[in-house]
Amino acid sequence: MRLARTEPTDQEPDIRARPPLVREFLLVAGLFLAYKFGRQAANGHAEEAFRNAGSVWDLERALHLPGEGAVQGLLLHGHPLIHAANTYYAAVHFPATALFLVWLYWRRPAHYVRSRRVLAALTAAALVLHLLFPLAPPRMLPAAGLVDTGQVYGPTVYGQTPATDTMANQFAAMPSLHVGWAVMVALGLIAATRSRWRWLWLLHPAITLFVVVGTANHYWLDAIVVVALLAVALAAFRLPLSARTVPARLPWPGVWGSGAEASAPVYAGGGSGTYEDGVRPAISEAPVASGASMGAAR
């Protein structure tokens, strides 16, 4: 018999678990800038990046992974579809993650702290890999025979000459933070909400994976590696028990006849909460004998 709900309630968030806003803003902004400048510091290394790209391409073929060209072929059936994919790649990644963190901070503070730590650890690990393993994306690899959809159809976030691109490091394909952040957003929202439709958030990483592969910005292995890194980060930063199990608070007399509100076990019934199995235990309608009558019966 379950004594506590395992999903968040619709009650007001516990503001005591919410970190100071200014500190969080400065922290998140600092982490973003550190990652941005770190990626730019890792720019260059074109020869090594193309050599690694050839190794990744050969490894995928040895593992019998589906070709990235098969996904791109689906997008190239129509100009509006490929344009939408390029727009999704360019415009959804950062705003979706930022809105995710803002919502968690305001509505689910305990979930926010964990998600911010996981995203920071994942991003730091990705930056290390970018430094140690520069990788040209499949759109640059002649052996792949893929189209650079951003340059051909637009829009694109990259310059035409990767070696002189001062806005982004185009040789940082491994791992794919587009996929990693999208998976974290979906898992975080599923854990922090209790709607029956919450599993639809998995469409975000699914679409992201389809887009990054179809636009030839990432290999399949880029997504596989980032999911493995995310799994390690999630295991390292576990959700606090108080955020995972919320005891039901029901009106229940603390002292017989006092009418005071106190915690009651779920099997006591009453209240408006929902239960994990969707069924409220039945409550006997028989009156409870008073202490005097029970004494008389003895």
PDB file of N, CA and C in Angstrom, residues 42-141:
ATOM      1  N   ALA A  42      38.904  26.414 -29.031  1.00  0.00           N
ATOM      2  CA  ALA A  42      39.211  25.121 -29.643  1.00  0.00           C
ATOM      3  C   ALA A  42      39.080  25.150 -31.162  1.00  0.00           C
ATOM      4  N   ASN A  43      38.788  26.330 -31.725  1.00  0.00           N
ATOM      5  CA  ASN A  43      38.619  26.428 -33.172  1.00  0.00           C
ATOM      6  C   ASN A  43      39.946  26.156 -33.890  1.00  0.00           C
ATOM      7  N   GLY A  44      39.836  25.886 -35.164  1.00  0.00           N
ATOM      8  CA  GLY A  44      41.023  25.507 -35.921  1.00  0.00           C
ATOM      9  C   GLY A  44      41.162  23.994 -35.948  1.00  0.00           C
ATOM     10  N   HIS A  45      42.374  23.505 -35.975  1.00  0.00           N
ATOM     11  CA  HIS A  45      42.652  22.066 -35.998  1.00  0.00           C
ATOM     12  C   HIS A  45      41.894  21.375 -37.137  1.00  0.00           C
ATOM     13  N   ALA A  46      41.853  22.028 -38.301  1.00  0.00           N
ATOM     14  CA  ALA A  46      41.052  21.503 -39.408  1.00  0.00           C
ATOM     15  C   ALA A  46      41.542  20.131 -39.855  1.00  0.00           C
ATOM     16  N   GLU A  47      42.846  19.972 -39.963  1.00  0.00           N
ATOM     17  CA  GLU A  47      43.375  18.691 -40.448  1.00  0.00           C
ATOM     18  C   GLU A  47      42.990  17.552 -39.510  1.00  0.00           C
ATOM     19  N   GLU A  48      43.138  17.778 -38.202  1.00  0.00           N
ATOM     20  CA  GLU A  48      42.768  16.751 -37.232  1.00  0.00           C
ATOM     21  C   GLU A  48      41.270  16.489 -37.245  1.00  0.00           C
ATOM     22  N   ALA A  49      40.487  17.559 -37.411  1.00  0.00           N
ATOM     23  CA  ALA A  49      39.031  17.420 -37.415  1.00  0.00           C
ATOM     24  C   ALA A  49      38.552  16.560 -38.580  1.00  0.00           C
ATOM     25  N   PHE A  50      39.144  16.731 -39.752  1.00  0.00           N
ATOM     26  CA  PHE A  50      38.745  15.923 -40.912  1.00  0.00           C
ATOM     27  C   PHE A  50      39.243  14.492 -40.785  1.00  0.00           C
ATOM     28  N   ARG A  51      40.411  14.317 -40.178  1.00  0.00           N
ATOM     29  CA  ARG A  51      40.905  12.962 -39.953  1.00  0.00           C
ATOM     30  C   ARG A  51      39.985  12.216 -38.992  1.00  0.00           C
ATOM     31  N   ASN A  52      39.562  12.888 -37.935  1.00  0.00           N
ATOM     32  CA  ASN A  52      38.625  12.267 -36.991  1.00  0.00           C
ATOM     33  C   ASN A  52      37.272  11.993 -37.643  1.00  0.00           C
ATOM     34  N   ALA A  53      36.849  12.877 -38.527  1.00  0.00           N
ATOM     35  CA  ALA A  53      35.574  12.668 -39.217  1.00  0.00           C
ATOM     36  C   ALA A  53      35.606  11.396 -40.050  1.00  0.00           C
ATOM     37  N   GLY A  54      36.714  11.168 -40.725  1.00  0.00           N
ATOM     38  CA  GLY A  54      36.833   9.930 -41.488  1.00  0.00           C
ATOM     39  C   GLY A  54      36.781   8.700 -40.604  1.00  0.00           C
ATOM     40  N   SER A  55      37.390   8.790 -39.411  1.00  0.00           N
ATOM     41  CA  SER A  55      37.366   7.658 -38.488  1.00  0.00           C
ATOM     42  C   SER A  55      35.949   7.400 -37.972  1.00  0.00           C
ATOM     43  N   VAL A  56      35.231   8.472 -37.634  1.00  0.00           N
ATOM     44  CA  VAL A  56      33.852   8.320 -37.149  1.00  0.00           C
ATOM     45  C   VAL A  56      32.968   7.734 -38.249  1.00  0.00           C
ATOM     46  N   TRP A  57      33.126   8.211 -39.460  1.00  0.00           N
ATOM     47  CA  TRP A  57      32.320   7.702 -40.580  1.00  0.00           C
ATOM     48  C   TRP A  57      32.575   6.206 -40.801  1.00  0.00           C
ATOM     49  N   ASP A  58      33.839   5.810 -40.765  1.00  0.00           N
ATOM     50  CA  ASP A  58      34.169   4.393 -40.942  1.00  0.00           C
ATOM     51  C   ASP A  58      33.634   3.543 -39.783  1.00  0.00           C
ATOM     52  N   LEU A  59      33.704   4.077 -38.553  1.00  0.00           N
ATOM     53  CA  LEU A  59      33.203   3.338 -37.402  1.00  0.00           C
ATOM     54  C   LEU A  59      31.697   3.135 -37.494  1.00  0.00           C
ATOM     55  N   GLU A  60      30.970   4.147 -37.936  1.00  0.00           N
ATOM     56  CA  GLU A  60      29.513   4.007 -38.091  1.00  0.00           C
ATOM     57  C   GLU A  60      29.181   2.938 -39.122  1.00  0.00           C
ATOM     58  N   ARG A  61      29.926   2.891 -40.190  1.00  0.00           N
ATOM     59  CA  ARG A  61      29.669   1.877 -41.208  1.00  0.00           C
ATOM     60  C   ARG A  61      30.007   0.487 -40.666  1.00  0.00           C
ATOM     61  N   ALA A  62      31.070   0.407 -39.859  1.00  0.00           N
ATOM     62  CA  ALA A  62      31.435  -0.884 -39.273  1.00  0.00           C
ATOM     63  C   ALA A  62      30.380  -1.354 -38.279  1.00  0.00           C
ATOM     64  N   LEU A  63      29.717  -0.397 -37.605  1.00  0.00           N
ATOM     65  CA  LEU A  63      28.659  -0.727 -36.655  1.00  0.00           C
ATOM     66  C   LEU A  63      27.310  -0.907 -37.336  1.00  0.00           C
ATOM     67  N   HIS A  64      27.268  -0.730 -38.641  1.00  0.00           N
ATOM     68  CA  HIS A  64      26.036  -0.870 -39.443  1.00  0.00           C
ATOM     69  C   HIS A  64      24.948   0.102 -38.986  1.00  0.00           C
ATOM     70  N   LEU A  65      25.374   1.315 -38.590  1.00  0.00           N
ATOM     71  CA  LEU A  65      24.397   2.355 -38.286  1.00  0.00           C
ATOM     72  C   LEU A  65      23.798   2.865 -39.590  1.00  0.00           C
ATOM     73  N   PRO A  66      22.535   3.297 -39.572  1.00  0.00           N
ATOM     74  CA  PRO A  66      21.917   3.806 -40.806  1.00  0.00           C
ATOM     75  C   PRO A  66      22.666   5.029 -41.306  1.00  0.00           C
ATOM     76  N   GLY A  67      22.733   5.189 -42.594  1.00  0.00           N
ATOM     77  CA  GLY A  67      23.428   6.333 -43.161  1.00  0.00           C
ATOM     78  C   GLY A  67      22.697   7.634 -42.895  1.00  0.00           C
ATOM     79  N   GLU A  68      23.451   8.688 -42.603  1.00  0.00           N
ATOM     80  CA  GLU A  68      22.834  10.008 -42.390  1.00  0.00           C
ATOM     81  C   GLU A  68      22.120  10.492 -43.649  1.00  0.00           C
ATOM     82  N   GLY A  69      22.585  10.028 -44.797  1.00  0.00           N
ATOM     83  CA  GLY A  69      21.965  10.440 -46.049  1.00  0.00           C
ATOM     84  C   GLY A  69      20.526   9.983 -46.192  1.00  0.00           C
ATOM     85  N   ALA A  70      20.168   8.871 -45.544  1.00  0.00           N
ATOM     86  CA  ALA A  70      18.786   8.401 -45.623  1.00  0.00           C
ATOM     87  C   ALA A  70      17.836   9.382 -44.949  1.00  0.00           C
ATOM     88  N   VAL A  71      18.272   9.968 -43.827  1.00  0.00           N
ATOM     89  CA  VAL A  71      17.445  10.967 -43.135  1.00  0.00           C
ATOM     90  C   VAL A  71      17.385  12.248 -43.948  1.00  0.00           C
ATOM     91  N   GLN A  72      18.531  12.661 -44.487  1.00  0.00           N
ATOM     92  CA  GLN A  72      18.525  13.895 -45.276  1.00  0.00           C
ATOM     93  C   GLN A  72      17.646  13.763 -46.517  1.00  0.00           C
ATOM     94  N   GLY A  73      17.611  12.567 -47.091  1.00  0.00           N
ATOM     95  CA  GLY A  73      16.763  12.363 -48.253  1.00  0.00           C
ATOM     96  C   GLY A  73      15.294  12.637 -47.970  1.00  0.00           C
ATOM     97  N   LEU A  74      14.855  12.356 -46.745  1.00  0.00           N
ATOM     98  CA  LEU A  74      13.471  12.644 -46.378  1.00  0.00           C
ATOM     99  C   LEU A  74      13.211  14.142 -46.328  1.00  0.00           C
ATOM    100  N   LEU A  75      14.201  14.910 -45.847  1.00  0.00           N
ATOM    101  CA  LEU A  75      14.026  16.365 -45.748  1.00  0.00           C
ATOM    102  C   LEU A  75      14.066  17.043 -47.107  1.00  0.00           C
ATOM    103  N   LEU A  76      14.860  16.503 -48.016  1.00  0.00           N
ATOM    104  CA  LEU A  76      15.065  17.168 -49.303  1.00  0.00           C
ATOM    105  C   LEU A  76      13.908  16.983 -50.270  1.00  0.00           C
ATOM    106  N   HIS A  77      12.827  16.359 -49.816  1.00  0.00           N
ATOM    107  CA  HIS A  77      11.662  16.193 -50.693  1.00  0.00           C
ATOM    108  C   HIS A  77      10.950  17.517 -50.955  1.00  0.00           C
ATOM    109  N   GLY A  78      11.122  18.494 -50.063  1.00  0.00           N
ATOM    110  CA  GLY A  78      10.428  19.767 -50.263  1.00  0.00           C
ATOM    111  C   GLY A  78      11.194  20.907 -49.620  1.00  0.00           C
ATOM    112  N   HIS A  79      11.219  22.049 -50.293  1.00  0.00           N
ATOM    113  CA  HIS A  79      11.921  23.213 -49.762  1.00  0.00           C
ATOM    114  C   HIS A  79      11.361  23.667 -48.415  1.00  0.00           C
ATOM    115  N   PRO A  80      10.035  23.747 -48.218  1.00  0.00           N
ATOM    116  CA  PRO A  80       9.528  24.182 -46.903  1.00  0.00           C
ATOM    117  C   PRO A  80       9.977  23.276 -45.763  1.00  0.00           C
ATOM    118  N   LEU A  81      10.080  21.973 -46.011  1.00  0.00           N
ATOM    119  CA  LEU A  81      10.464  21.043 -44.949  1.00  0.00           C
ATOM    120  C   LEU A  81      11.913  21.245 -44.548  1.00  0.00           C
ATOM    121  N   ILE A  82      12.807  21.369 -45.517  1.00  0.00           N
ATOM    122  CA  ILE A  82      14.218  21.550 -45.186  1.00  0.00           C
ATOM    123  C   ILE A  82      14.453  22.915 -44.562  1.00  0.00           C
ATOM    124  N   HIS A  83      13.691  23.919 -44.985  1.00  0.00           N
ATOM    125  CA  HIS A  83      13.801  25.250 -44.373  1.00  0.00           C
ATOM    126  C   HIS A  83      13.333  25.212 -42.921  1.00  0.00           C
ATOM    127  N   ALA A  84      12.252  24.463 -42.670  1.00  0.00           N
ATOM    128  CA  ALA A  84      11.759  24.322 -41.293  1.00  0.00           C
ATOM    129  C   ALA A  84      12.777  23.605 -40.421  1.00  0.00           C
ATOM    130  N   ALA A  85      13.446  22.588 -40.970  1.00  0.00           N
ATOM    131  CA  ALA A  85      14.459  21.863 -40.199  1.00  0.00           C
ATOM    132  C   ALA A  85      15.636  22.764 -39.867  1.00  0.00           C
ATOM    133  N   ASN A  86      16.081  23.560 -40.842  1.00  0.00           N
ATOM    134  CA  ASN A  86      17.181  24.496 -40.575  1.00  0.00           C
ATOM    135  C   ASN A  86      16.789  25.528 -39.521  1.00  0.00           C
ATOM    136  N   THR A  87      15.555  25.986 -39.578  1.00  0.00           N
ATOM    137  CA  THR A  87      15.073  26.959 -38.595  1.00  0.00           C
ATOM    138  C   THR A  87      15.004  26.340 -37.209  1.00  0.00           C
ATOM    139  N   TYR A  88      14.551  25.106 -37.127  1.00  0.00           N
ATOM    140  CA  TYR A  88      14.487  24.408 -35.838  1.00  0.00           C
ATOM    141  C   TYR A  88      15.889  24.262 -35.254  1.00  0.00           C
ATOM    142  N   TYR A  89      16.850  23.923 -36.102  1.00  0.00           N
ATOM    143  CA  TYR A  89      18.225  23.765 -35.637  1.00  0.00           C
ATOM    144  C   TYR A  89      18.785  25.081 -35.121  1.00  0.00           C
ATOM    145  N   ALA A  90      18.466  26.176 -35.808  1.00  0.00           N
ATOM    146  CA  ALA A  90      19.060  27.469 -35.478  1.00  0.00           C
ATOM    147  C   ALA A  90      18.342  28.182 -34.340  1.00  0.00           C
ATOM    148  N   ALA A  91      17.015  27.988 -34.226  1.00  0.00           N
ATOM    149  CA  ALA A  91      16.230  28.866 -33.359  1.00  0.00           C
ATOM    150  C   ALA A  91      15.644  28.214 -32.119  1.00  0.00           C
ATOM    151  N   VAL A  92      15.630  26.891 -32.013  1.00  0.00           N
ATOM    152  CA  VAL A  92      14.920  26.239 -30.903  1.00  0.00           C
ATOM    153  C   VAL A  92      15.867  25.838 -29.772  1.00  0.00           C
ATOM    154  N   HIS A  93      17.094  25.507 -30.100  1.00  0.00           N
ATOM    155  CA  HIS A  93      18.048  24.917 -29.146  1.00  0.00           C
ATOM    156  C   HIS A  93      18.202  25.743 -27.862  1.00  0.00           C
ATOM    157  N   PHE A  94      18.666  26.967 -27.964  1.00  0.00           N
ATOM    158  CA  PHE A  94      18.904  27.792 -26.780  1.00  0.00           C
ATOM    159  C   PHE A  94      17.620  28.280 -26.124  1.00  0.00           C
ATOM    160  N   PRO A  95      16.645  28.837 -26.881  1.00  0.00           N
ATOM    161  CA  PRO A  95      15.424  29.323 -26.221  1.00  0.00           C
ATOM    162  C   PRO A  95      14.660  28.239 -25.467  1.00  0.00           C
ATOM    163  N   ALA A  96      14.572  27.038 -26.037  1.00  0.00           N
ATOM    164  CA  ALA A  96      13.833  25.963 -25.362  1.00  0.00           C
ATOM    165  C   ALA A  96      14.489  25.602 -24.037  1.00  0.00           C
ATOM    166  N   THR A  97      15.822  25.528 -24.030  1.00  0.00           N
ATOM    167  CA  THR A  97      16.531  25.187 -22.799  1.00  0.00           C
ATOM    168  C   THR A  97      16.405  26.304 -21.772  1.00  0.00           C
ATOM    169  N   ALA A  98      16.491  27.553 -22.223  1.00  0.00           N
ATOM    170  CA  ALA A  98      16.361  28.685 -21.308  1.00  0.00           C
ATOM    171  C   ALA A  98      14.960  28.733 -20.683  1.00  0.00           C
ATOM    172  N   LEU A  99      13.932  28.548 -21.494  1.00  0.00           N
ATOM    173  CA  LEU A  99      12.558  28.545 -20.965  1.00  0.00           C
ATOM    174  C   LEU A  99      12.349  27.388 -19.998  1.00  0.00           C
ATOM    175  N   PHE A 100      12.951  26.252 -20.284  1.00  0.00           N
ATOM    176  CA  PHE A 100      12.882  25.100 -19.388  1.00  0.00           C
ATOM    177  C   PHE A 100      13.445  25.435 -18.013  1.00  0.00           C
ATOM    178  N   LEU A 101      14.602  26.077 -17.976  1.00  0.00           N
ATOM    179  CA  LEU A 101      15.218  26.430 -16.704  1.00  0.00           C
ATOM    180  C   LEU A 101      14.410  27.500 -15.974  1.00  0.00           C
ATOM    181  N   VAL A 102      13.895  28.468 -16.707  1.00  0.00           N
ATOM    182  CA  VAL A 102      13.094  29.528 -16.073  1.00  0.00           C
ATOM    183  C   VAL A 102      11.834  28.946 -15.448  1.00  0.00           C
ATOM    184  N   TRP A 103      11.162  28.065 -16.177  1.00  0.00           N
ATOM    185  CA  TRP A 103       9.935  27.471 -15.632  1.00  0.00           C
ATOM    186  C   TRP A 103      10.232  26.622 -14.404  1.00  0.00           C
ATOM    187  N   LEU A 104      11.275  25.814 -14.465  1.00  0.00           N
ATOM    188  CA  LEU A 104      11.629  25.004 -13.301  1.00  0.00           C
ATOM    189  C   LEU A 104      11.987  25.881 -12.109  1.00  0.00           C
ATOM    190  N   TYR A 105      12.724  26.949 -12.352  1.00  0.00           N
ATOM    191  CA  TYR A 105      13.119  27.836 -11.257  1.00  0.00           C
ATOM    192  C   TYR A 105      11.891  28.404 -10.553  1.00  0.00           C
ATOM    193  N   TRP A 106      10.871  28.749 -11.333  1.00  0.00           N
ATOM    194  CA  TRP A 106       9.694  29.388 -10.752  1.00  0.00           C
ATOM    195  C   TRP A 106       8.719  28.384 -10.160  1.00  0.00           C
ATOM    196  N   ARG A 107       8.534  27.241 -10.815  1.00  0.00           N
ATOM    197  CA  ARG A 107       7.490  26.313 -10.395  1.00  0.00           C
ATOM    198  C   ARG A 107       8.011  25.077  -9.664  1.00  0.00           C
ATOM    199  N   ARG A 108       9.215  24.608  -9.987  1.00  0.00           N
ATOM    200  CA  ARG A 108       9.764  23.393  -9.379  1.00  0.00           C
ATOM    201  C   ARG A 108      11.219  23.643  -8.972  1.00  0.00           C
ATOM    202  N   PRO A 109      11.432  24.430  -7.906  1.00  0.00           N
ATOM    203  CA  PRO A 109      12.805  24.825  -7.542  1.00  0.00           C
ATOM    204  C   PRO A 109      13.749  23.654  -7.310  1.00  0.00           C
ATOM    205  N   ALA A 110      13.296  22.609  -6.629  1.00  0.00           N
ATOM    206  CA  ALA A 110      14.174  21.468  -6.365  1.00  0.00           C
ATOM    207  C   ALA A 110      14.592  20.794  -7.673  1.00  0.00           C
ATOM    208  N   HIS A 111      13.667  20.674  -8.620  1.00  0.00           N
ATOM    209  CA  HIS A 111      13.987  20.117  -9.924  1.00  0.00           C
ATOM    210  C   HIS A 111      14.932  21.042 -10.694  1.00  0.00           C
ATOM    211  N   TYR A 112      14.750  22.352 -10.503  1.00  0.00           N
ATOM    212  CA  TYR A 112      15.618  23.309 -11.198  1.00  0.00           C
ATOM    213  C   TYR A 112      17.072  23.129 -10.797  1.00  0.00           C
ATOM    214  N   VAL A 113      17.342  23.031  -9.501  1.00  0.00           N
ATOM    215  CA  VAL A 113      18.716  22.926  -9.026  1.00  0.00           C
ATOM    216  C   VAL A 113      19.391  21.700  -9.628  1.00  0.00           C
ATOM    217  N   ARG A 114      18.694  20.589  -9.624  1.00  0.00           N
ATOM    218  CA  ARG A 114      19.283  19.375 -10.186  1.00  0.00           C
ATOM    219  C   ARG A 114      19.500  19.502 -11.688  1.00  0.00           C
ATOM    220  N   SER A 115      18.514  20.046 -12.410  1.00  0.00           N
ATOM    221  CA  SER A 115      18.630  20.168 -13.864  1.00  0.00           C
ATOM    222  C   SER A 115      19.758  21.101 -14.244  1.00  0.00           C
ATOM    223  N   ARG A 116      19.907  22.202 -13.508  1.00  0.00           N
ATOM    224  CA  ARG A 116      21.003  23.128 -13.790  1.00  0.00           C
ATOM    225  C   ARG A 116      22.360  22.461 -13.577  1.00  0.00           C
ATOM    226  N   ARG A 117      22.474  21.665 -12.533  1.00  0.00           N
ATOM    227  CA  ARG A 117      23.735  20.960 -12.282  1.00  0.00           C
ATOM    228  C   ARG A 117      24.019  19.938 -13.381  1.00  0.00           C
ATOM    229  N   VAL A 118      22.991  19.216 -13.794  1.00  0.00           N
ATOM    230  CA  VAL A 118      23.179  18.210 -14.842  1.00  0.00           C
ATOM    231  C   VAL A 118      23.589  18.872 -16.155  1.00  0.00           C
ATOM    232  N   LEU A 119      22.907  19.959 -16.526  1.00  0.00           N
ATOM    233  CA  LEU A 119      23.236  20.644 -17.770  1.00  0.00           C
ATOM    234  C   LEU A 119      24.644  21.229 -17.719  1.00  0.00           C
ATOM    235  N   ALA A 120      25.038  21.765 -16.568  1.00  0.00           N
ATOM    236  CA  ALA A 120      26.383  22.324 -16.442  1.00  0.00           C
ATOM    237  C   ALA A 120      27.439  21.228 -16.581  1.00  0.00           C
ATOM    238  N   ALA A 121      27.214  20.091 -15.931  1.00  0.00           N
ATOM    239  CA  ALA A 121      28.172  18.986 -16.017  1.00  0.00           C
ATOM    240  C   ALA A 121      28.244  18.442 -17.444  1.00  0.00           C
ATOM    241  N   LEU A 122      27.084  18.302 -18.087  1.00  0.00           N
ATOM    242  CA  LEU A 122      27.060  17.794 -19.460  1.00  0.00           C
ATOM    243  C   LEU A 122      27.787  18.737 -20.406  1.00  0.00           C
ATOM    244  N   THR A 123      27.550  20.044 -20.250  1.00  0.00           N
ATOM    245  CA  THR A 123      28.180  21.024 -21.122  1.00  0.00           C
ATOM    246  C   THR A 123      29.687  21.062 -20.902  1.00  0.00           C
ATOM    247  N   ALA A 124      30.118  20.953 -19.648  1.00  0.00           N
ATOM    248  CA  ALA A 124      31.549  20.940 -19.358  1.00  0.00           C
ATOM    249  C   ALA A 124      32.219  19.714 -19.981  1.00  0.00           C
ATOM    250  N   ALA A 125      31.575  18.559 -19.864  1.00  0.00           N
ATOM    251  CA  ALA A 125      32.129  17.343 -20.467  1.00  0.00           C
ATOM    252  C   ALA A 125      32.194  17.472 -21.989  1.00  0.00           C
ATOM    253  N   ALA A 126      31.172  18.102 -22.587  1.00  0.00           N
ATOM    254  CA  ALA A 126      31.178  18.300 -24.035  1.00  0.00           C
ATOM    255  C   ALA A 126      32.320  19.212 -24.454  1.00  0.00           C
ATOM    256  N   LEU A 127      32.571  20.256 -23.658  1.00  0.00           N
ATOM    257  CA  LEU A 127      33.665  21.170 -23.995  1.00  0.00           C
ATOM    258  C   LEU A 127      35.005  20.447 -23.960  1.00  0.00           C
ATOM    259  N   VAL A 128      35.201  19.575 -22.994  1.00  0.00           N
ATOM    260  CA  VAL A 128      36.444  18.797 -22.922  1.00  0.00           C
ATOM    261  C   VAL A 128      36.608  17.943 -24.175  1.00  0.00           C
ATOM    262  N   LEU A 129      35.509  17.296 -24.601  1.00  0.00           N
ATOM    263  CA  LEU A 129      35.582  16.471 -25.815  1.00  0.00           C
ATOM    264  C   LEU A 129      35.857  17.326 -27.057  1.00  0.00           C
ATOM    265  N   HIS A 130      35.267  18.523 -27.098  1.00  0.00           N
ATOM    266  CA  HIS A 130      35.532  19.414 -28.230  1.00  0.00           C
ATOM    267  C   HIS A 130      37.013  19.759 -28.317  1.00  0.00           C
ATOM    268  N   LEU A 131      37.651  19.922 -27.154  1.00  0.00           N
ATOM    269  CA  LEU A 131      39.069  20.270 -27.124  1.00  0.00           C
ATOM    270  C   LEU A 131      39.950  19.071 -27.495  1.00  0.00           C
ATOM    271  N   LEU A 132      39.556  17.901 -27.003  1.00  0.00           N
ATOM    272  CA  LEU A 132      40.378  16.712 -27.201  1.00  0.00           C
ATOM    273  C   LEU A 132      40.118  16.010 -28.530  1.00  0.00           C
ATOM    274  N   PHE A 133      38.908  16.178 -29.065  1.00  0.00           N
ATOM    275  CA  PHE A 133      38.532  15.417 -30.255  1.00  0.00           C
ATOM    276  C   PHE A 133      37.807  16.332 -31.243  1.00  0.00           C
ATOM    277  N   PRO A 134      38.517  17.256 -31.883  1.00  0.00           N
ATOM    278  CA  PRO A 134      37.862  18.095 -32.906  1.00  0.00           C
ATOM    279  C   PRO A 134      37.311  17.224 -34.025  1.00  0.00           C
ATOM    280  N   LEU A 135      36.118  17.557 -34.473  1.00  0.00           N
ATOM    281  CA  LEU A 135      35.441  16.698 -35.446  1.00  0.00           C
ATOM    282  C   LEU A 135      34.666  17.541 -36.452  1.00  0.00           C
ATOM    283  N   ALA A 136      34.978  17.352 -37.706  1.00  0.00           N
ATOM    284  CA  ALA A 136      34.219  18.022 -38.763  1.00  0.00           C
ATOM    285  C   ALA A 136      32.867  17.345 -38.925  1.00  0.00           C
ATOM    286  N   PRO A 137      31.783  18.114 -39.067  1.00  0.00           N
ATOM    287  CA  PRO A 137      30.461  17.514 -39.221  1.00  0.00           C
ATOM    288  C   PRO A 137      30.319  16.819 -40.571  1.00  0.00           C
ATOM    289  N   PRO A 138      29.325  15.967 -40.715  1.00  0.00           N
ATOM    290  CA  PRO A 138      29.177  15.216 -41.974  1.00  0.00           C
ATOM    291  C   PRO A 138      28.931  16.096 -43.188  1.00  0.00           C
ATOM    292  N   ARG A 139      28.389  17.307 -43.016  1.00  0.00           N
ATOM    293  CA  ARG A 139      28.173  18.182 -44.166  1.00  0.00           C
ATOM    294  C   ARG A 139      29.489  18.622 -44.809  1.00  0.00           C
ATOM    295  N   MET A 140      30.600  18.497 -44.063  1.00  0.00           N
ATOM    296  CA  MET A 140      31.910  18.878 -44.596  1.00  0.00           C
ATOM    297  C   MET A 140      32.695  17.690 -45.148  1.00  0.00           C
ATOM    298  N   LEU A 141      32.220  16.494 -44.896  1.00  0.00           N
ATOM    299  CA  LEU A 141      32.980  15.291 -45.240  1.00  0.00           C
ATOM    300  C   LEU A 141      32.658  14.851 -46.666  1.00  0.00           C
TER     301      LEU A 141
END
